[in-house]
Coordinates of C-alpha atoms in Angstrom, one line a residue:
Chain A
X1134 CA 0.0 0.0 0.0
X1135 CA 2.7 2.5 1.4
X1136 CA 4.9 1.4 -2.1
X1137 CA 1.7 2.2 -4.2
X1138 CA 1.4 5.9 -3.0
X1139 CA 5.5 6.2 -3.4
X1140 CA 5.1 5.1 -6.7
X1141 CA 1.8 7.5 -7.6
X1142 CA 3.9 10.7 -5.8
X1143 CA 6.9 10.0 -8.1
X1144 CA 4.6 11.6 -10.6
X1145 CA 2.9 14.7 -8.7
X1146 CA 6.1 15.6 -6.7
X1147 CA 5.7 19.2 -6.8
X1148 CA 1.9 18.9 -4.8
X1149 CA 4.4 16.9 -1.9
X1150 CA 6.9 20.1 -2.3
X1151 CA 4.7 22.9 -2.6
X1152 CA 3.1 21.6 0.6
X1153 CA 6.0 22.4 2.8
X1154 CA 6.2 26.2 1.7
X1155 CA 3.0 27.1 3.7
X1156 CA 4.6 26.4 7.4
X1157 CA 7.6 28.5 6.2
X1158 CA 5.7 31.3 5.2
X1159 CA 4.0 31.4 8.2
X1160 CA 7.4 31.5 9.7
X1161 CA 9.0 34.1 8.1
X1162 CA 5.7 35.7 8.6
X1163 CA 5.7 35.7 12.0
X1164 CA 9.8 36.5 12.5
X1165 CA 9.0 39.5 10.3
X1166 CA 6.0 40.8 11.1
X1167 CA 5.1 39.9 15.1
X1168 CA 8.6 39.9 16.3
X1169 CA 8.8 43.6 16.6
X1170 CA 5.0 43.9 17.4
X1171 CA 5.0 41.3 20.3
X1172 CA 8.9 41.0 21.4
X1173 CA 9.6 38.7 23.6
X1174 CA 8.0 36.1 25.5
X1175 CA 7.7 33.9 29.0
X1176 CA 8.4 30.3 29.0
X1177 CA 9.0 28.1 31.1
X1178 CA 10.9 30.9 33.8
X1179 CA 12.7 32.7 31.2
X1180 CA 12.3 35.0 28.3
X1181 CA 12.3 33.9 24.4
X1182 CA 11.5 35.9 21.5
X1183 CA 8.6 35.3 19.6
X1184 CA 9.3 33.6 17.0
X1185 CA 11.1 30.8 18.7
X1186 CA 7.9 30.3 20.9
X1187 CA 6.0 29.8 17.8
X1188 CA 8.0 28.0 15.3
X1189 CA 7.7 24.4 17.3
X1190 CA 4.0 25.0 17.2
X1191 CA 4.2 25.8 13.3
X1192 CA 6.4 22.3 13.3
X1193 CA 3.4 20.3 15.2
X1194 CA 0.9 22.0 13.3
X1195 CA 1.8 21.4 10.0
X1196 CA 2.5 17.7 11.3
X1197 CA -0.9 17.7 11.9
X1198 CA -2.4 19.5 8.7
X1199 CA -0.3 17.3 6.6
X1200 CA -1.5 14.2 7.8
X1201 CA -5.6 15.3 7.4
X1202 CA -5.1 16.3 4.3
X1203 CA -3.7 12.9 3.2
X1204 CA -5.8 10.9 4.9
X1205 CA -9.2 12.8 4.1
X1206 CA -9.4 14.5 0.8
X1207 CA -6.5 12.1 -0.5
X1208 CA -8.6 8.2 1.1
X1209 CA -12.0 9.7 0.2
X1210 CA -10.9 10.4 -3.5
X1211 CA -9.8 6.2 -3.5
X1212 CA -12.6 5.0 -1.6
X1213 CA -15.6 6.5 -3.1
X1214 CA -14.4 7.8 -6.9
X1215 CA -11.4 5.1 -8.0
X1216 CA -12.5 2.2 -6.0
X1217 CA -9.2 1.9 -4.9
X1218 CA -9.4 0.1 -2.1
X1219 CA -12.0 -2.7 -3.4
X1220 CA -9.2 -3.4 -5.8
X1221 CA -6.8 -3.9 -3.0
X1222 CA -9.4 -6.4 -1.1
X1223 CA -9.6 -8.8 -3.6
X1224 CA -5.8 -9.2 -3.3
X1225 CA -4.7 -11.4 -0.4
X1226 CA -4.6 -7.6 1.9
X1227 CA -7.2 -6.7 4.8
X1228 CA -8.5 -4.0 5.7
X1229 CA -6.1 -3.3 8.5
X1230 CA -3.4 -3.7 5.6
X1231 CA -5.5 -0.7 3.9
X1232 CA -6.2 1.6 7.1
X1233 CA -2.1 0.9 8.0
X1234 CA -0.9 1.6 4.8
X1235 CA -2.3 4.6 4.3
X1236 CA -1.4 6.1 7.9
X1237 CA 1.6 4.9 6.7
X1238 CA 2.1 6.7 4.0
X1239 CA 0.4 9.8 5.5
X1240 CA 3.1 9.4 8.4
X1241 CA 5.6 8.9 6.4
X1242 CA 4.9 12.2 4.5
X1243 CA 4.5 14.2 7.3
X1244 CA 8.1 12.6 8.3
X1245 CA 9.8 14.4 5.0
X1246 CA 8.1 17.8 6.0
X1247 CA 9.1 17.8 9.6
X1248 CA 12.6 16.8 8.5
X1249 CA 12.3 20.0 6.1
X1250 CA 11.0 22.3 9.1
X1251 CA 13.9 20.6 11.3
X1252 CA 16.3 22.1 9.5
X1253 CA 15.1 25.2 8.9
X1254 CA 14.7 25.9 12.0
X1255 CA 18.4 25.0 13.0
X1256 CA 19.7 27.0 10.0
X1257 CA 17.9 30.1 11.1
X1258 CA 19.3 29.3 14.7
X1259 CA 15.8 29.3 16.1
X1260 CA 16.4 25.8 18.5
X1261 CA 18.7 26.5 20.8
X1262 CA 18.1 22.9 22.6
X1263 CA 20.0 20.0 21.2
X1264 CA 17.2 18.2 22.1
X1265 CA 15.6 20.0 19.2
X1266 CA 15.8 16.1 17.5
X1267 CA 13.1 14.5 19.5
X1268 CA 11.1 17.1 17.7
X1269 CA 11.1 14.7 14.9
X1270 CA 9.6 11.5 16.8
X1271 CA 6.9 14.2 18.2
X1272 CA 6.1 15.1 14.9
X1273 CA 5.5 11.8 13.1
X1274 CA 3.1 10.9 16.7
X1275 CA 1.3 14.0 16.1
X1276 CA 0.6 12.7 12.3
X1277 CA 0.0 9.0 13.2
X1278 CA -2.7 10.5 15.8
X1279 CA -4.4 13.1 13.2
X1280 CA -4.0 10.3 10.0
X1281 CA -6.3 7.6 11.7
X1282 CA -8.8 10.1 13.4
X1283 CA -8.7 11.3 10.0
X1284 CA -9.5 8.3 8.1
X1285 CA -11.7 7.3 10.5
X1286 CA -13.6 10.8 9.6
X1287 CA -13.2 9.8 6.5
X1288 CA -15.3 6.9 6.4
X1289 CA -18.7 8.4 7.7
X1290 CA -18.4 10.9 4.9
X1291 CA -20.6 10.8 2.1
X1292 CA -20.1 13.8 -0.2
X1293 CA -17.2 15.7 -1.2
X1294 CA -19.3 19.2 0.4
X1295 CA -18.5 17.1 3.7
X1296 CA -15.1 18.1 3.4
X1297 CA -15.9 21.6 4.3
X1298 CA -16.6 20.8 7.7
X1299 CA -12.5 20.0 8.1
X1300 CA -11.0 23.3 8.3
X1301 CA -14.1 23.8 10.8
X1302 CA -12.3 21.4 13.1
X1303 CA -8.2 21.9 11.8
X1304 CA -8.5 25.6 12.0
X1305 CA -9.6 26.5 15.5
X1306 CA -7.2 23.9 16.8
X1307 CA -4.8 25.3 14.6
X1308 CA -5.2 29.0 16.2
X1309 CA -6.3 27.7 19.8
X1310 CA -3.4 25.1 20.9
X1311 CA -1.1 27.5 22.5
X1312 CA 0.3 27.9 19.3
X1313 CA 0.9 31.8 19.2
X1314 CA 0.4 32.6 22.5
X1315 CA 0.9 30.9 25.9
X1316 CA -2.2 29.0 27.9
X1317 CA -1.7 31.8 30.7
X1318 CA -3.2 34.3 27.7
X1319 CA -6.3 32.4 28.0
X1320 CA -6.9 32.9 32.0
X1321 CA -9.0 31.1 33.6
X1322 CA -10.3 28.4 30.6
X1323 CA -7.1 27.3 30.0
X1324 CA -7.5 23.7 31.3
X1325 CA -9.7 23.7 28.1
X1326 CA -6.9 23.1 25.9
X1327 CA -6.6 19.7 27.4
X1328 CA -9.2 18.9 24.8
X1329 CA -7.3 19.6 22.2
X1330 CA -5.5 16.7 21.1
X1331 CA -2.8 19.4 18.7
X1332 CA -2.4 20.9 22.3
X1333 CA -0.4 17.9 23.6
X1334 CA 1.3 17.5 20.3
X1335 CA 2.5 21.5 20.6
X1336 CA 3.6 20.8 24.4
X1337 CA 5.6 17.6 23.0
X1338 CA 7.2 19.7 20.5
X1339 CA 7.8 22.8 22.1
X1340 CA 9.5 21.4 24.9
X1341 CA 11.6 19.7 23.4
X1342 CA 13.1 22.5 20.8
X1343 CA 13.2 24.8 23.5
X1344 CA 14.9 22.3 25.7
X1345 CA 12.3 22.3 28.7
X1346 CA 11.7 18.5 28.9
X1347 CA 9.1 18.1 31.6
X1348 CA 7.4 14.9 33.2
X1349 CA 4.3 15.9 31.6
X1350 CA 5.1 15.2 28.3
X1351 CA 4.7 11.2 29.1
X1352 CA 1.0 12.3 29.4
X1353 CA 1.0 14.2 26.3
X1354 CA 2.5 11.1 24.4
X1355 CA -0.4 9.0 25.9
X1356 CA -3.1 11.2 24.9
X1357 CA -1.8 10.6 21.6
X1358 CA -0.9 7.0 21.3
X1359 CA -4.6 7.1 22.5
X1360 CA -6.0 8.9 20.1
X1361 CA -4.0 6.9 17.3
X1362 CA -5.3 3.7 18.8
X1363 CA -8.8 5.0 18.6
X1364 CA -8.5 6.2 15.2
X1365 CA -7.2 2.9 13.9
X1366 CA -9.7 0.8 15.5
X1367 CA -12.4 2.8 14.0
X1368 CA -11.0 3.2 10.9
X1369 CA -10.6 -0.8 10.0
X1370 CA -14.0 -1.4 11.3
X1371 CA -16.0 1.2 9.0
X1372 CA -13.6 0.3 5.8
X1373 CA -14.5 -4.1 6.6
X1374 CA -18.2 -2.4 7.1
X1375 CA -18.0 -0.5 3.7
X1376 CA -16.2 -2.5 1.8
X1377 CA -16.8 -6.3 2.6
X1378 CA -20.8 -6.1 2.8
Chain B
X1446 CA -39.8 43.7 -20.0
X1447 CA -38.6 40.4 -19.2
X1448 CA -35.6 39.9 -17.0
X1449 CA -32.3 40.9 -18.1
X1450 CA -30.4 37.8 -19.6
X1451 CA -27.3 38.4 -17.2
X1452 CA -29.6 38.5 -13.7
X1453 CA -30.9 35.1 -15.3
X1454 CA -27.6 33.5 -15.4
X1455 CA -27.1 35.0 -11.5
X1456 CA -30.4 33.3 -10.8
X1457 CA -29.3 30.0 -11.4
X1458 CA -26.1 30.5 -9.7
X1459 CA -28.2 31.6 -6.6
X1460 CA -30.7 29.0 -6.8
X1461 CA -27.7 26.7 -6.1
X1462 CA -26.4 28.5 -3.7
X1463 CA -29.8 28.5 -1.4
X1464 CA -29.4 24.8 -1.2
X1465 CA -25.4 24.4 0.2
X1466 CA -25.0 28.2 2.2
X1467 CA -25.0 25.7 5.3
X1468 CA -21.6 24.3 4.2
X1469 CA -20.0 27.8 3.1
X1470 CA -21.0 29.1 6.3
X1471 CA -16.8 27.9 7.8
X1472 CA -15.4 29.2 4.9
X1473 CA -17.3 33.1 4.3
X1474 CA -17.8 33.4 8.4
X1475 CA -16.3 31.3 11.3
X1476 CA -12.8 31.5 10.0
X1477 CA -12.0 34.8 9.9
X1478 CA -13.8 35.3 13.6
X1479 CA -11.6 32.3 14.8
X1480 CA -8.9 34.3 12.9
X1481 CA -10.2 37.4 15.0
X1482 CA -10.7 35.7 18.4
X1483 CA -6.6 33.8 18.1
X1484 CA -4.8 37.1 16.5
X1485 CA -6.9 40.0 17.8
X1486 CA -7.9 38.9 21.3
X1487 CA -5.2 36.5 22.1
X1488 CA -1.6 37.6 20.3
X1489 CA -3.4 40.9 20.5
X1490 CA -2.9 41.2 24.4
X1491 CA 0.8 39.7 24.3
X1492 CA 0.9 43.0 21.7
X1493 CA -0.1 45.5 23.4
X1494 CA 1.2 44.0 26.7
X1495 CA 4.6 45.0 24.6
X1496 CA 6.0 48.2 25.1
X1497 CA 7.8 48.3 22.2
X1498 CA 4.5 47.8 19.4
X1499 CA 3.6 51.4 20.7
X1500 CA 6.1 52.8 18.3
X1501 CA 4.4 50.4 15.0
X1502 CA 0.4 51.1 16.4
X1503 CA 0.9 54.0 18.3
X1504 CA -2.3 53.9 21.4
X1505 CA -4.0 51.4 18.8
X1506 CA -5.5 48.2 19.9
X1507 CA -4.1 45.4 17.8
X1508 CA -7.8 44.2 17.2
X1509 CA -8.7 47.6 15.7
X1510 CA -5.8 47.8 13.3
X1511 CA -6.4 43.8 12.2
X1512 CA -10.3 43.3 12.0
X1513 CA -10.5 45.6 8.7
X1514 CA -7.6 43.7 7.0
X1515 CA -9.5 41.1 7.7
X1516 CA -12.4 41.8 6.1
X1517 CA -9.5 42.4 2.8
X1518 CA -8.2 39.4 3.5
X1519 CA -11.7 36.8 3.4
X1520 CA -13.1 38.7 0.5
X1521 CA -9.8 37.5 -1.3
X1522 CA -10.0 33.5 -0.3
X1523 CA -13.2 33.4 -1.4
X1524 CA -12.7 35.5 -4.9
X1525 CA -9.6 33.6 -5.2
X1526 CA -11.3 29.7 -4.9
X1527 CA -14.7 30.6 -6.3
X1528 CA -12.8 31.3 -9.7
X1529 CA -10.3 28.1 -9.4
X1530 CA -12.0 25.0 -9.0
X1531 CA -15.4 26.3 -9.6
X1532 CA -14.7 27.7 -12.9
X1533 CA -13.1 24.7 -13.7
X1534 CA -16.3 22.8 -13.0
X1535 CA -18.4 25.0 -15.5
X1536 CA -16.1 24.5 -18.4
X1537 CA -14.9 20.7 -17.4
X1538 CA -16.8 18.9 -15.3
X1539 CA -20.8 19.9 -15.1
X1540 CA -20.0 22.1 -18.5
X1541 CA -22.9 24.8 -17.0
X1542 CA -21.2 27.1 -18.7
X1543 CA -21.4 25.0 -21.8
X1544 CA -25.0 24.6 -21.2
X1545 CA -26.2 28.2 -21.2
X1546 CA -23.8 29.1 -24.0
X1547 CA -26.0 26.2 -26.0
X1548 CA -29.3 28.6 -24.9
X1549 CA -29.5 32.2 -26.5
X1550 CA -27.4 33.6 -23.5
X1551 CA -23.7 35.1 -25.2
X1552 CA -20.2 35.3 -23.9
X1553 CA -21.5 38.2 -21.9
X1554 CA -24.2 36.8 -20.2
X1555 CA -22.6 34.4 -19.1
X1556 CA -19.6 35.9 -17.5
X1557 CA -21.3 38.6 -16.5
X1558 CA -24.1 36.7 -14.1
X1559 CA -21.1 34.7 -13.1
X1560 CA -19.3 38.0 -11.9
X1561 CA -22.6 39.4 -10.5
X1562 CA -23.0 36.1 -8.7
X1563 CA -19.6 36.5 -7.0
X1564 CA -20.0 40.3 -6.0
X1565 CA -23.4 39.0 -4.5
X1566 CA -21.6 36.2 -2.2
X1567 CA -18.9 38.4 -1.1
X1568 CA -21.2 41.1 -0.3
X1569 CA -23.2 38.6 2.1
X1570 CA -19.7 37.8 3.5
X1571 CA -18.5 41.0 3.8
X1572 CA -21.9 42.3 5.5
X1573 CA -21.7 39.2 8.4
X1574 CA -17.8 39.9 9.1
X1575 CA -18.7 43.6 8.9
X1576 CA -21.3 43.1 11.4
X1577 CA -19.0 40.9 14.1
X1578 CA -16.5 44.0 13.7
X1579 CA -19.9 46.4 14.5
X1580 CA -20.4 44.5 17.4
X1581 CA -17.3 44.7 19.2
X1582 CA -16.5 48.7 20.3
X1583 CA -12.8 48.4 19.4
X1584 CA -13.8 47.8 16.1
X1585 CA -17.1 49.5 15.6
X1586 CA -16.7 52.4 12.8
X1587 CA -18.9 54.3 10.3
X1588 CA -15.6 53.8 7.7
X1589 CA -17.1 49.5 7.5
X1590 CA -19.9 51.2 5.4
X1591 CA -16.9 52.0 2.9
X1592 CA -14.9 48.7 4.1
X1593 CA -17.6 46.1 2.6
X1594 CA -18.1 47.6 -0.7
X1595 CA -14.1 47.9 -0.8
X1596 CA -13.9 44.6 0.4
X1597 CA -16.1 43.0 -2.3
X1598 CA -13.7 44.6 -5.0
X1599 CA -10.9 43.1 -3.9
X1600 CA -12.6 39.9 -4.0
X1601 CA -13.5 40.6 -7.3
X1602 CA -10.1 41.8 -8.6
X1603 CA -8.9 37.9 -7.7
X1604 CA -11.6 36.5 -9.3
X1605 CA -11.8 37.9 -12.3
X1606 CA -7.8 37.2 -13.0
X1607 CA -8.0 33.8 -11.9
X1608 CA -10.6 33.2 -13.7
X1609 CA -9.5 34.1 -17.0
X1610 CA -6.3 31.9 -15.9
X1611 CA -9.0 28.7 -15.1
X1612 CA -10.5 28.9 -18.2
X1613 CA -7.4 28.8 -20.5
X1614 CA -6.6 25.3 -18.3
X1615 CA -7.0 21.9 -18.7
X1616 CA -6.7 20.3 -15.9
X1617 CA -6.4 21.7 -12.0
X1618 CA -3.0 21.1 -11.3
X1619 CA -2.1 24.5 -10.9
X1620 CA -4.8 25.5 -8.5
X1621 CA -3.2 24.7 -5.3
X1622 CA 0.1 26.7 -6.4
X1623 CA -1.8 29.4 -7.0
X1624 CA -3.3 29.1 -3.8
X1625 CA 0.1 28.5 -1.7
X1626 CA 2.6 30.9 -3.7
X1627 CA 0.1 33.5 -4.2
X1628 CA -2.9 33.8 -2.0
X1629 CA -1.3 32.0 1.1
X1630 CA 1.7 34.9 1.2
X1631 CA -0.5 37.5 0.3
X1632 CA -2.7 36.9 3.5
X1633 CA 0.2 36.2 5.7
X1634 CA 2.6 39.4 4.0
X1635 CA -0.4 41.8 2.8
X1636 CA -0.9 43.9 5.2
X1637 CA -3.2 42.5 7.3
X1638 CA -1.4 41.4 10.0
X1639 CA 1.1 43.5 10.4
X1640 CA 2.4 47.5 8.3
X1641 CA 4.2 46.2 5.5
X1642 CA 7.0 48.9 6.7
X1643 CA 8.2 46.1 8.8
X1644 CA 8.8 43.7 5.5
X1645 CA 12.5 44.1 4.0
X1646 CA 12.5 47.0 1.8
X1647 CA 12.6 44.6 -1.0
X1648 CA 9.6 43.1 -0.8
X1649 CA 7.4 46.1 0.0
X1650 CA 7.1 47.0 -3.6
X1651 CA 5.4 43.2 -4.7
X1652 CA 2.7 44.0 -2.1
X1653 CA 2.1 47.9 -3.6
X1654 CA 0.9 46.3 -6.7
X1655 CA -0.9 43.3 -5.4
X1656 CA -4.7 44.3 -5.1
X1657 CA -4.4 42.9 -1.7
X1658 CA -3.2 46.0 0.0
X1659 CA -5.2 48.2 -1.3
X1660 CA -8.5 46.3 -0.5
X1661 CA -6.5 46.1 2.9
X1662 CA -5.4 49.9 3.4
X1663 CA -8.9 50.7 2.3
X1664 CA -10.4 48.9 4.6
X1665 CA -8.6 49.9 7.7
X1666 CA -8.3 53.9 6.1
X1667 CA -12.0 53.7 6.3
X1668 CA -12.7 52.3 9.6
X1669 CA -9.8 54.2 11.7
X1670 CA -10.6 57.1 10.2
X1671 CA -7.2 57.4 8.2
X1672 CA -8.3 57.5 4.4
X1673 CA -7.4 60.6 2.4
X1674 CA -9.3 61.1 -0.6
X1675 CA -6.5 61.4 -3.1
X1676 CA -5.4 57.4 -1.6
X1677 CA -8.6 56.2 -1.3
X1678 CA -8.8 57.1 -5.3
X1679 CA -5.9 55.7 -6.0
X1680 CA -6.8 52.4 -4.0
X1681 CA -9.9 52.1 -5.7
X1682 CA -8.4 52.6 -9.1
X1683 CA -5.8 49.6 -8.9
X1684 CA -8.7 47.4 -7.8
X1685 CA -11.0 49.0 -10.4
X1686 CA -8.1 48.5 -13.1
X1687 CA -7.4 44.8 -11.7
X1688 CA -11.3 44.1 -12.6
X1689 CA -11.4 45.6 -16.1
X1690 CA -8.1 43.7 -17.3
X1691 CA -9.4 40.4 -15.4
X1692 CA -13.1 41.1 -17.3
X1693 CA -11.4 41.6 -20.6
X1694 CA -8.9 38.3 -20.0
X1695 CA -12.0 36.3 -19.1
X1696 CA -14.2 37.2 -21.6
X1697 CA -11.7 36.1 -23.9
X1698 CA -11.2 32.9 -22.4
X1699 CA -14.7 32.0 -22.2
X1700 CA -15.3 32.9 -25.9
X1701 CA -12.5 30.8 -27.5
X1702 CA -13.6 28.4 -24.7
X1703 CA -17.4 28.1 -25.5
X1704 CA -17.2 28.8 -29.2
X1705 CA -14.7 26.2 -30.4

């Protein structure tokens, strides 16, 4: 499954490419534009500019926009238009095979980009941690978590107009994870942001490129090792339910 | 008289639109008030927490100096895909376009109740995020009576471009460029966020000729009181200019389109 998508990608490259550019702009964006507006920031006892408090976030973010957008727009367009995965079925493969295969891919996508990001980030001299590599193991959680909830989404849609509601979920986590400003800015409803899942996968990130590595963070692994698990299961039992009637 | 052949063509368009306005809602309303609530409100208090921003906003509020670019800024995502993929559709997929060029409807029929479709769905946007920014007192001001009109231009001066552009395709593949190397860095370095004094020097000219800034400095001149006449004049020209070339691409397009 995961050699089929490496195989269709070798064709459409420049969609993979162009998809890294988005985090970056928001980047340079935001070292441009809010550095000087917002200065510097508290983290964690001690004071950080900006843009070094947001670019981890950007990093777990797009980790997490990548992997929808592969595993809803991208697995909706095989299920219901080429049949893909009915194909697939009457090959010796399972449905697990098919809901694994595609997080796969999904995951490893999100892998490159994160990589990309990785670097950027160390060539600007933006991660002052060393610890700034664990980032990467974050990132490819955050994706497997997003890619099955995703494709379990997925499977309960039945038009392409369903697809609007996405962004109605990706955007407010997006903007309301602590990604540009800290969970004190939001007073008293901050335990709130337990909720959000992209929350945990911004704590994950942040702390580790900013070199704060806390106990906490085994909880925010679990949420999402959770939330993966949940995804799966419901994933391989709607695509057996759809498929195999 | 019977009804003009263009308003026709925006009927149908309408008629469509009365049965899926539930799932434009995200896209025309709640994003740019999420956008509003996470930059205005939240980064907004870390801004003017900062000493420093006094000497960019002065006694501003961040909230008052963003809501009106964002009114710029939605009217331009949804000018910008309405006249990708759906354009696409009319020529490619459903062939609409096809179909009422088969009826006694011309070239300018059809483009043109296309066009007055648009302005009429980024009007209805424009009026709700104008009235969110009339609710809130930071960001109450006579000047959005000026902002939505300006606002609806600028969503028409993508449109009309990008249109021309979708009807000379074959396939989409280019949509999603368009949107990430033009759109996407036009919201995020337009204006809207931030004075474009604060980009390098070299990019400042690339967003003086974009129609983005000037829907954007119109926008906020009207609301913060700030317009001058001669600027506001020469805002509305570039838009006016960017919807006149776009028209007369388009047209084009959709004639050597329809009548081959």
């Amino acid at each position: 499954m995961v050699e089929r998508s490496v195989m269709v990608y070798r064709r459409t490259w420049l969609i993979l490419v162009s998809g890294f550019f988005e985090p970056l702009f928001y980047l340079f964006s935001i070292r441009i534009g809010f550095g000087k507006l917002v200065g510097d920031v508290e983290f964690a006892g001690r004071t950080i500019p900006y843009a070094e408090f947001v670019a981890p976030a950007l990093m777990a973010a797009s980790a997490m926009n990548g992997a929808v957008y592969d595993s809803t727009m991208n697995v909706f367009f095989k299920l219901k238009q080429a049949k893909l995965y009915e194909a697939v079925l009457a090959t010796p493969m399972g449905s697990a095979d098919v809901a694994l295969g595609e997080i796969g891919w999904a995951v490893l996508r999100g892998m490159l980009y994160s990589t990309a990001f990785l670097v950027c980030l160390v060539a600007l001299g933006m991660a002052p941690s060393p610890l700034v590599v664990f980032t990467l193991p974050a990132c490819v959680l955050i994706g497997f978590a997003f890619a099955s909830v995703g494709m379990a989404a997925t499977t309960f849609m039945r038009t392409w107009s369903d697809f609007e509601y996405v962004p109605t979920v990706t955007l407010p986590l997006f903007l309301f994870s602590a990604t540009f400003y800290p969970v004190a800015s939001y007073g008293g409803w901050g335990w709130l942001l337990q909720f959000s899942p992209l929350y945990h996968g911004v704590a994950l990130v942040r702390g580790f490129s900013l070199g704060e590595p806390t106990w906490a963070m085994f909880l925010h692994v679990a949420v999402l090792v959770a939330l993966a698990f949940a995804g799966l299961t419901v994933a391989a039992r709607r695509i057996d339910a759809l498929l195999l009637k | 008289m019977s009804t003009p052949a263009t308003v026709r063509v925006w009927e149908s368009h309408l008629a469509l639109y009365k049965r899926i306005w539930r799932s434009q809602l995200p896209s025309s309303f709640l994003q740019p008030l999420a956008f509003m609530l996470a930059m205005g409100a939240g980064v907004g208090s870390l801004i003017n927490a900062n000493e420093s921003s006094e000497a960019v906003l002065g006694d501003l509020p961040y909230v008052a100096f963003l809501a009106p670019g964002l009114l710029a800024t939605t009217a331009m995502l949804i000018g910008s895909s309405e006249a990708s993929w759906p354009v696409m559709d009319g020529f490619k997929w459903n062939r609409g376009y096809e179909s009422q060029a088969a009826t006694p409807l011309g070239i300018g029929d059809v483009l043109g109740g296309q066009v007055l479709w648009w302005a009429t769905r980024l009007l209805l946007s424009s009026i709700a995020v104008a009235t969110v920014l009339a609710l809130m007192s930071e960001t109450r001001s006579i000047g959005l009576v000026v902002g939505v009109p300006a606002a609806v231009l600028t969503g028409l001066s993508f449109a009309l471009p990008i249109a021309a552009w979708a009807a000379t395709r074959e396939s989409d593949i280019s949509f999603p460029a368009i949107q990430r190397f033009i759109v996407t860095p036009l919201f995020l370095f337009g204006g809207a966020f931030y004075p474009i004094e604060q980009l390098p020097a070299g990019l400042r000219p690339i967003a003086y000729v974009t129609p983005l800034w000037h829907g954007v400095e119109l926008c906020r001149g009207a609301s913060l009181h700030t317009l001058g006449g001669v600027e506001a004049a020469v805002h509305f020209g570039v838009l006016g200019a960017y919807i006149a070339l776009g028209w007369a691409a388009a047209y084009a397009a959709f004639g050597r389109k329809l009548h081959t």
